[in-house]
Short mmCIF file of C-alpha atoms in Angstrom, two decimals:
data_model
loop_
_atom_site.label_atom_id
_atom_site.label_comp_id
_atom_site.label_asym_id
_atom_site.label_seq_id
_atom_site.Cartn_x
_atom_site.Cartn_y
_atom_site.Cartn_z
CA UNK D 1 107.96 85.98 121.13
CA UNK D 2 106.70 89.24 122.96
CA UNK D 3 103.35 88.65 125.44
CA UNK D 4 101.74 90.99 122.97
CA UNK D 5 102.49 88.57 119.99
CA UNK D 6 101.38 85.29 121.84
CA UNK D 7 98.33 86.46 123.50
CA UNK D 8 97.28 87.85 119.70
CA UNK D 9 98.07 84.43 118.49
CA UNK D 10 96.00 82.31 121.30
CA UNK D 11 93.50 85.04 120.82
CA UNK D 12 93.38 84.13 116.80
CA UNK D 13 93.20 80.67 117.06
CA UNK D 14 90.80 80.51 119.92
CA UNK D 15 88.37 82.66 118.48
CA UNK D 16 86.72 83.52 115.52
CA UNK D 17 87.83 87.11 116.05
CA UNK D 18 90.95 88.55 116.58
CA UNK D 19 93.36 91.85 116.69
CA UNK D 20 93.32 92.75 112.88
CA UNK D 21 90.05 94.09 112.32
CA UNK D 22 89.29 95.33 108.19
CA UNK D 23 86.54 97.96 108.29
CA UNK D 24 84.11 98.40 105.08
CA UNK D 25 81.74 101.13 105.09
CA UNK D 26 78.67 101.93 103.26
CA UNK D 27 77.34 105.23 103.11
CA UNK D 28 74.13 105.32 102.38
CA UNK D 29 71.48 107.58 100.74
CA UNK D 30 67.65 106.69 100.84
CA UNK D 31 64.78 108.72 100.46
CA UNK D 32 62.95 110.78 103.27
CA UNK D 33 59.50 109.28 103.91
CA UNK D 34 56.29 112.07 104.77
CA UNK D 35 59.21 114.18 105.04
CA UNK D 36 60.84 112.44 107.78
CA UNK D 37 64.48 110.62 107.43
CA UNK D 38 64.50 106.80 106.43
CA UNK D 39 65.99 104.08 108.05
CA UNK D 40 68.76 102.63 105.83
CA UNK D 41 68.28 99.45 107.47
CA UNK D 42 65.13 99.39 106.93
CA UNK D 43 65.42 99.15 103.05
CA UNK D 44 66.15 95.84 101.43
CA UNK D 45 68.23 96.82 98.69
CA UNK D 46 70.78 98.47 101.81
CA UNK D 47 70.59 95.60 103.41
CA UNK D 48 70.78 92.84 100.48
CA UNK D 49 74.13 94.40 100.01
CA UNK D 50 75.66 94.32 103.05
CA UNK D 51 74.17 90.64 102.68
CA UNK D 52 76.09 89.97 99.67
CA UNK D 53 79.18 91.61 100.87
CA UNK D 54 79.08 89.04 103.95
CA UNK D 55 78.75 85.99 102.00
CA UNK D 56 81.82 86.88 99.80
CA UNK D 57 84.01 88.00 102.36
CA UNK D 58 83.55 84.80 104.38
CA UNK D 59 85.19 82.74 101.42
CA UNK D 60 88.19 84.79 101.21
CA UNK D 61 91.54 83.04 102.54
CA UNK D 62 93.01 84.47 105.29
CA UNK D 63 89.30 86.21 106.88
CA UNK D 64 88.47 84.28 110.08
CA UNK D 65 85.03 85.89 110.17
CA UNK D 66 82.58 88.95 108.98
CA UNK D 67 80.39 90.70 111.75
CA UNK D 68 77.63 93.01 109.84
CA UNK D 69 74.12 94.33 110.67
CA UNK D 70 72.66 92.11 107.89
CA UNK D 71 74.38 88.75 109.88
CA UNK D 72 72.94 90.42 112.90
CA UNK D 73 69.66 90.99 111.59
CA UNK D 74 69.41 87.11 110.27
CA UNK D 75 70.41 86.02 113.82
CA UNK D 76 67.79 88.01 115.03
CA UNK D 77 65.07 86.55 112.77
CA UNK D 78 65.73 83.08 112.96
CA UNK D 79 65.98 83.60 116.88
CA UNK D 80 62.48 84.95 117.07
CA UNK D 81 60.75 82.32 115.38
CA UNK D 82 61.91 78.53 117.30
CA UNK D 83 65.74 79.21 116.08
CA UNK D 84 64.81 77.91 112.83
CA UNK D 85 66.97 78.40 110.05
CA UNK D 86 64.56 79.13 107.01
CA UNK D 87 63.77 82.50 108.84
CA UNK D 88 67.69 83.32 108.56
CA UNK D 89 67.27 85.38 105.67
CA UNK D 90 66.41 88.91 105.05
CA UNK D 91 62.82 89.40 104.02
CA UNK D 92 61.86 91.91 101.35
CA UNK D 93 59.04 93.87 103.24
CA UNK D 94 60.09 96.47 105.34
CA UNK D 95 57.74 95.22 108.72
CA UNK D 96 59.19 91.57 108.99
CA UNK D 97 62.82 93.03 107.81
CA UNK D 98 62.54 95.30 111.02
CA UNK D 99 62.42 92.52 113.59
CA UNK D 100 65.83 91.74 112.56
CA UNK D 101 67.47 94.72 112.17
CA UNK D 102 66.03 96.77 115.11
CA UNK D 103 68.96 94.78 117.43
CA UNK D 104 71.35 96.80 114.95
CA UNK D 105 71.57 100.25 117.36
CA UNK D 106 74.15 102.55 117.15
CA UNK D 107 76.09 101.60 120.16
CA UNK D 108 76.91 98.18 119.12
CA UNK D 109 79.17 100.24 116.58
CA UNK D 110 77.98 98.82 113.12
CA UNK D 111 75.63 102.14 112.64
CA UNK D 112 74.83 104.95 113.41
CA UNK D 113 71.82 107.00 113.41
CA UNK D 114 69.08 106.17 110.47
CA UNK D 115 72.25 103.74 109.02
CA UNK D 116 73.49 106.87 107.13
CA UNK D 117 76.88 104.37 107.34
CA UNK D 118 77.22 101.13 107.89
CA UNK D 119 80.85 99.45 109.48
CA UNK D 120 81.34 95.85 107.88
CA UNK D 121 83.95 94.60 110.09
CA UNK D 122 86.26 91.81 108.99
CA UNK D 123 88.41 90.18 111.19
CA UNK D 124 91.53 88.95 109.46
CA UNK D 125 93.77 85.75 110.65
CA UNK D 126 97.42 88.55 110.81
CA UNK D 127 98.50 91.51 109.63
CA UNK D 128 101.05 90.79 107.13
CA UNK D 129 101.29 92.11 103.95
CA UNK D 130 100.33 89.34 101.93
CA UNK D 131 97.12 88.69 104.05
CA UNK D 132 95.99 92.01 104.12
CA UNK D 133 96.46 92.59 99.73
CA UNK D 134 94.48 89.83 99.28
CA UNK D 135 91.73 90.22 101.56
CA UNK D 136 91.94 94.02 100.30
CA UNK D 137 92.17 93.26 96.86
CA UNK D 138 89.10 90.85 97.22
CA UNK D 139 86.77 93.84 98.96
CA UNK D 140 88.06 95.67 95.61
CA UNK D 141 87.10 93.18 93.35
CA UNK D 142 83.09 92.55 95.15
CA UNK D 143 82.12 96.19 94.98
CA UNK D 144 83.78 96.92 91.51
CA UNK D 145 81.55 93.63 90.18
CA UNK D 146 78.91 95.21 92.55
CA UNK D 147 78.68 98.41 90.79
CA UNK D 148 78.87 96.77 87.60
CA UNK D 149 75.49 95.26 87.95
CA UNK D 150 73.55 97.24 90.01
CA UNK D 151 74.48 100.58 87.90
CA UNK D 152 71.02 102.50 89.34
CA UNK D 153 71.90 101.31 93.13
CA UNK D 154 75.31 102.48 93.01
CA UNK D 155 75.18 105.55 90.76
CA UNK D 156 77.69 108.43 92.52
CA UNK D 157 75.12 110.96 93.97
CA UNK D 158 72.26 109.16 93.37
CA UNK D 159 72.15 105.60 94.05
CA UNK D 160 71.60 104.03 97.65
CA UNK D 161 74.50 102.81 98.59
CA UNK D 162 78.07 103.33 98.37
CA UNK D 163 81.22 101.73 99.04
CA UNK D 164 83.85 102.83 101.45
CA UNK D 165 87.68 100.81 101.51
CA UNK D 166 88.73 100.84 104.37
CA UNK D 167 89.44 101.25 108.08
CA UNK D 168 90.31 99.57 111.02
CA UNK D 169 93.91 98.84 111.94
CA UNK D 170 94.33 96.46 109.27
CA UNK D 171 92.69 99.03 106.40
CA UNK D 172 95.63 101.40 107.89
CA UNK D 173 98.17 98.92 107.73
CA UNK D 174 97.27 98.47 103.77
CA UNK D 175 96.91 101.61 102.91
CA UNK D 176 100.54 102.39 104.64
CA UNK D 177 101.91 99.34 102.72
CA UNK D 178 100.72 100.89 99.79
CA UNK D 179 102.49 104.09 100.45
CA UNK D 180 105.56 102.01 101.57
CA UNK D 181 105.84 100.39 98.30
CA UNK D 182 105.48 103.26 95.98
CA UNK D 183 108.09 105.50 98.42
CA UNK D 184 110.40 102.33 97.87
CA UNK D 185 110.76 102.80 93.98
CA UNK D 186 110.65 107.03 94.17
CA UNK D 187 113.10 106.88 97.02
CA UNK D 188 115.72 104.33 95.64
CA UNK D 189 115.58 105.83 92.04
CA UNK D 190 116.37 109.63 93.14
CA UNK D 191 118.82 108.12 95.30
CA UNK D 192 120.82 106.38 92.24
CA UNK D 193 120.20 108.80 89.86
CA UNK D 194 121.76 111.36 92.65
CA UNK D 195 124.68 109.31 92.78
CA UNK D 196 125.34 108.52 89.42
CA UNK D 197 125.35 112.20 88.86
CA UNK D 198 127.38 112.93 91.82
CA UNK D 199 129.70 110.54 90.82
CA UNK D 200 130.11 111.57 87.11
CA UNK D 201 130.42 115.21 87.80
CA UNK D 202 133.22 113.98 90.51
CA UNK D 203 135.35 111.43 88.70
CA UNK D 204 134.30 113.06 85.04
CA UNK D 205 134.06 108.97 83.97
CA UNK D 206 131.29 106.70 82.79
CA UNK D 207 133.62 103.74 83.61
CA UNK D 208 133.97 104.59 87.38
CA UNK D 209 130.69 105.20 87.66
CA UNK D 210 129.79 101.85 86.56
CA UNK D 211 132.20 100.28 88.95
CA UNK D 212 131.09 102.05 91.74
CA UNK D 213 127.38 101.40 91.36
CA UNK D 214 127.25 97.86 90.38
CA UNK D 215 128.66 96.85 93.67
CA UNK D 216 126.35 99.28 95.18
CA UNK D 217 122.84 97.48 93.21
CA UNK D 218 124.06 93.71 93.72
CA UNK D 219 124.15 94.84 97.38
CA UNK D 220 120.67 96.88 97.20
CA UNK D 221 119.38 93.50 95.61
CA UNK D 222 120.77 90.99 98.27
CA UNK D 223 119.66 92.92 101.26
CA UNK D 224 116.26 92.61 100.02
CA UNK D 225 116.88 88.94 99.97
CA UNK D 226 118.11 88.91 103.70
CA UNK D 227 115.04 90.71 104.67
CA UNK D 228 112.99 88.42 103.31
CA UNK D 229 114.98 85.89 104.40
CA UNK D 230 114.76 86.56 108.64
CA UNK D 231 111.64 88.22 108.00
CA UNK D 232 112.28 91.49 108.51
CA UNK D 233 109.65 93.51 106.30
CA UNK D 234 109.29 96.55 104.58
CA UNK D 235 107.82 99.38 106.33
CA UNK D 236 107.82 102.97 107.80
CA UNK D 237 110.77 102.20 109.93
CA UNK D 238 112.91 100.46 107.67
CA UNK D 239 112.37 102.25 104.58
CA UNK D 240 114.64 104.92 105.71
CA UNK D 241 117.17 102.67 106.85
CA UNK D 242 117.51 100.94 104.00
CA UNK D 243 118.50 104.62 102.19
CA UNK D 244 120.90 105.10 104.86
CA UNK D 245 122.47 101.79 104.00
CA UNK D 246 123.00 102.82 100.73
CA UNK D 247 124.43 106.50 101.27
CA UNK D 248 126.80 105.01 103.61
CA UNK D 249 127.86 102.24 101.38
CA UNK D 250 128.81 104.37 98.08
CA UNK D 251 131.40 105.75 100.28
CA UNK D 252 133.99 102.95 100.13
CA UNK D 253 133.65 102.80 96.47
CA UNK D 254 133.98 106.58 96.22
CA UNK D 255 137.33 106.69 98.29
CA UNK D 256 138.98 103.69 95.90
CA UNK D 257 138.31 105.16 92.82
CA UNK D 258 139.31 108.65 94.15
CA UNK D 259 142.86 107.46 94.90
CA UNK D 260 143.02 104.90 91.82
CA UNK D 261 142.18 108.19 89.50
CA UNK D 262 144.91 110.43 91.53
CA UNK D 263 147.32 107.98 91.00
CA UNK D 264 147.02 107.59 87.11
CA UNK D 265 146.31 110.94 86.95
CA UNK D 266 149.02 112.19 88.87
CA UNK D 267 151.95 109.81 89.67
CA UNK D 268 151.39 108.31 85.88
CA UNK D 269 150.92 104.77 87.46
CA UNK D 270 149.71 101.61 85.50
CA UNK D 271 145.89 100.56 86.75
CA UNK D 272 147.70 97.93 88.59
CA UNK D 273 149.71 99.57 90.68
CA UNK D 274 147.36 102.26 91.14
CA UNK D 275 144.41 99.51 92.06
CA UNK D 276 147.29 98.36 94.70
CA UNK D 277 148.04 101.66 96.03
CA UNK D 278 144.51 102.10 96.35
CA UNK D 279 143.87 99.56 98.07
CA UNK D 280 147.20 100.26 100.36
CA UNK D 281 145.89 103.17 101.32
CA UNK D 282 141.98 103.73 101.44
CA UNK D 283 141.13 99.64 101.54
CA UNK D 284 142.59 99.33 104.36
CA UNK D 285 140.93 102.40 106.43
CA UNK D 286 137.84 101.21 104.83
CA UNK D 287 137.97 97.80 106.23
CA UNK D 288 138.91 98.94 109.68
CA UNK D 289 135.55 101.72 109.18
CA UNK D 290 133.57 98.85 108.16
CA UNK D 291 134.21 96.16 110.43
CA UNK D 292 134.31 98.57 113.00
CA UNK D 293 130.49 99.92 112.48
CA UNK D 294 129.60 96.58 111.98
CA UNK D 295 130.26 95.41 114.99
CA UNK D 296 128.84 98.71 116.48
CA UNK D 297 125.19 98.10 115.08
CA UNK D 298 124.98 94.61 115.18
CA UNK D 299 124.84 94.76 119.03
CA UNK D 300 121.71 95.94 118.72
CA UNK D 301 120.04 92.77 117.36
CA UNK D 302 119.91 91.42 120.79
CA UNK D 303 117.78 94.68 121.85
CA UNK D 304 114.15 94.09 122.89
CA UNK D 305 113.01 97.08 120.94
CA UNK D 306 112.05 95.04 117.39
CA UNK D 307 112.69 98.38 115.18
CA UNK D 308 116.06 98.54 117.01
CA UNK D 309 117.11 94.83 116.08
CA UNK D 310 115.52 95.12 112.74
CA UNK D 311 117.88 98.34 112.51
CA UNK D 312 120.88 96.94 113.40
CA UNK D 313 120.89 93.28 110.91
CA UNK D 314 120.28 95.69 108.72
CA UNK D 315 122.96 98.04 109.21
CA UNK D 316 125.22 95.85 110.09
CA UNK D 317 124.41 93.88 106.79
CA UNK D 318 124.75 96.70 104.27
CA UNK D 319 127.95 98.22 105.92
CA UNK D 320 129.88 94.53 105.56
CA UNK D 321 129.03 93.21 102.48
CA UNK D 322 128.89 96.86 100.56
CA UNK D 323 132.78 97.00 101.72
CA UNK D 324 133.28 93.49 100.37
CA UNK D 325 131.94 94.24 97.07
CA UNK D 326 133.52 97.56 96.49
CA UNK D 327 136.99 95.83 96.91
CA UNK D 328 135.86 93.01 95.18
CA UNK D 329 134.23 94.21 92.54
#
């Protein structure tokens, strides 16, 4: 509901363009001519496949359009002779192809000098995750069946052209998502498998280790679901928070099991009685911890800071229901 957000959407739906912008580059690699550099967009292999990248992109759910010299160029063309649309094409000689692409100078941003690179900008409909694999993954999946048929024109060192994934704000938001998701799995699994061995060194049991991180993995699992759930996603900021969740969370397991051991152990109790004592004892100062922290962070889901609110449902989330299932469970 912030300005930011609405003006983004009126911008989106008004327009063919928008605030997510996808960036594809081609680098490019022609021969000199009478020792003097070529112009990239001057050659019609270059241009043919910034041409076919255009076309393909402009079928791919969730693009709203594709701005590139060789859409440019065909404007251009067709614009010079009546507006007639059998001259929007790119011709193969280089003299009619220049009429076109001579509007593509290195100040509108698409070039620069000689087209050395080329920017392919794609303007995508939002930012979220799902929107920006698939248009990704689609950019992916034209060059790789690019360079699968024109071997010679894509050849590493030696071919023309060559394909660049990708920039703009939206390329960085992928390629953080990416990161994201592979941090997810590395971070959560050193933080079990540092647990697990914490807790079996402490308690010198596989059985209490069991009990304390089944709780702990249901509740892992079903925050996940309540992100997904008020749409809170998975990123740079909450990544750590989610961890944090978690380290705070074992504790209430940790301090049952601690007194249910000392009390076998020591006092010679029956698992009953101990599980009561326990619970006596440590449940109680856990709810009060719980509830108590709970209520602290969950104040901040009325903040108008998003990380801040996002921070606090989740807090306040994991530090309830990770109390719940350590008695419960």
């Amino acid at each position: 509901t912030s300005r930011y957000n609405r003006d983004n959407a009126s911008i989106a739906e008004s327009y063919s363009i928008g605030m997510d912008v996808l960036s594809v580059y081609i680098e490019t690699n022609t021969p000199d001519v009478d020792g003097m550099p070529s112009d990239a967009c001057m050659d019609w292999d270059v241009m043919n496949a910034v041409d076919q990248f255009d076309l393909h992109m402009r079928n791919v759910t969730g693009v709203q359009s594709v701005i590139t010299t060789a859409w440019i160029a065909k404007i251009a063309l067709a614009a010079n002779n009546e507006g007639n649309p059998r001259w929007s094409n790119l011709p193969r000689a280089e003299r009619p192809l220049a009429t076109g692409v001579k509007v593509s100078i290195p100040d509108m941003g698409f070039n620069n000098e000689s087209c050395k690179t080329i920017n392919m900008m794609v303007f995508v409909k939002d930012h979220q995750a799902s929107t920006l694999k698939n248009v990704v993954g689609e950019a992916q999946k034209f060059v790789s069946d690019f360079e699968a048929k024109n071997p010679e024109l894509t050849a590493p060192g030696k071919g023309k052209v060559s394909f660049r994934l990708a920039g703009g704000n939206a390329g960085v938001a992928e390629a953080t998502n990416v990161a994201v998701e592979k941090a997810e799995k590395q971070m959560l699994a050193a933080l079990f498998l540092t647990i697990i061995a914490l807790c079996f060194l402490t308690f010198r049991s596989w059985r209490a280790v069991v009990c304390i991180m089944v709780p702990l993995t249901i509740v892992s699992i079903m925050c996940n679901a309540m992100m997904a759930t008020v749409g809170i996603g998975l990123k740079v900021a909450t990544l750590p928070v989610v961890a944090l969740g978690v380290g705070v969370g074992v504790d209430y397991g940790i301090y049952l099991f601690e007194r249910i051991q000392h009390e076998i152990k020591e006092n010679g109790s029956s698992l009953r009685i101990a599980i009561y004592e326990a619970m006596r004892q440590r449940g109680t100062a856990a709810v009060f911890t719980a509830v108590t922290m709970t209520i602290g962070v969950a104040t901040w889901a009325f903040s108008a800071l998003k990380f801040q609110a996002d921070m606090g449902i989740l807090l306040a989330f994991m530090f309830l229901v990770n109390v719940l299932g350590a008695i419960f469970l």
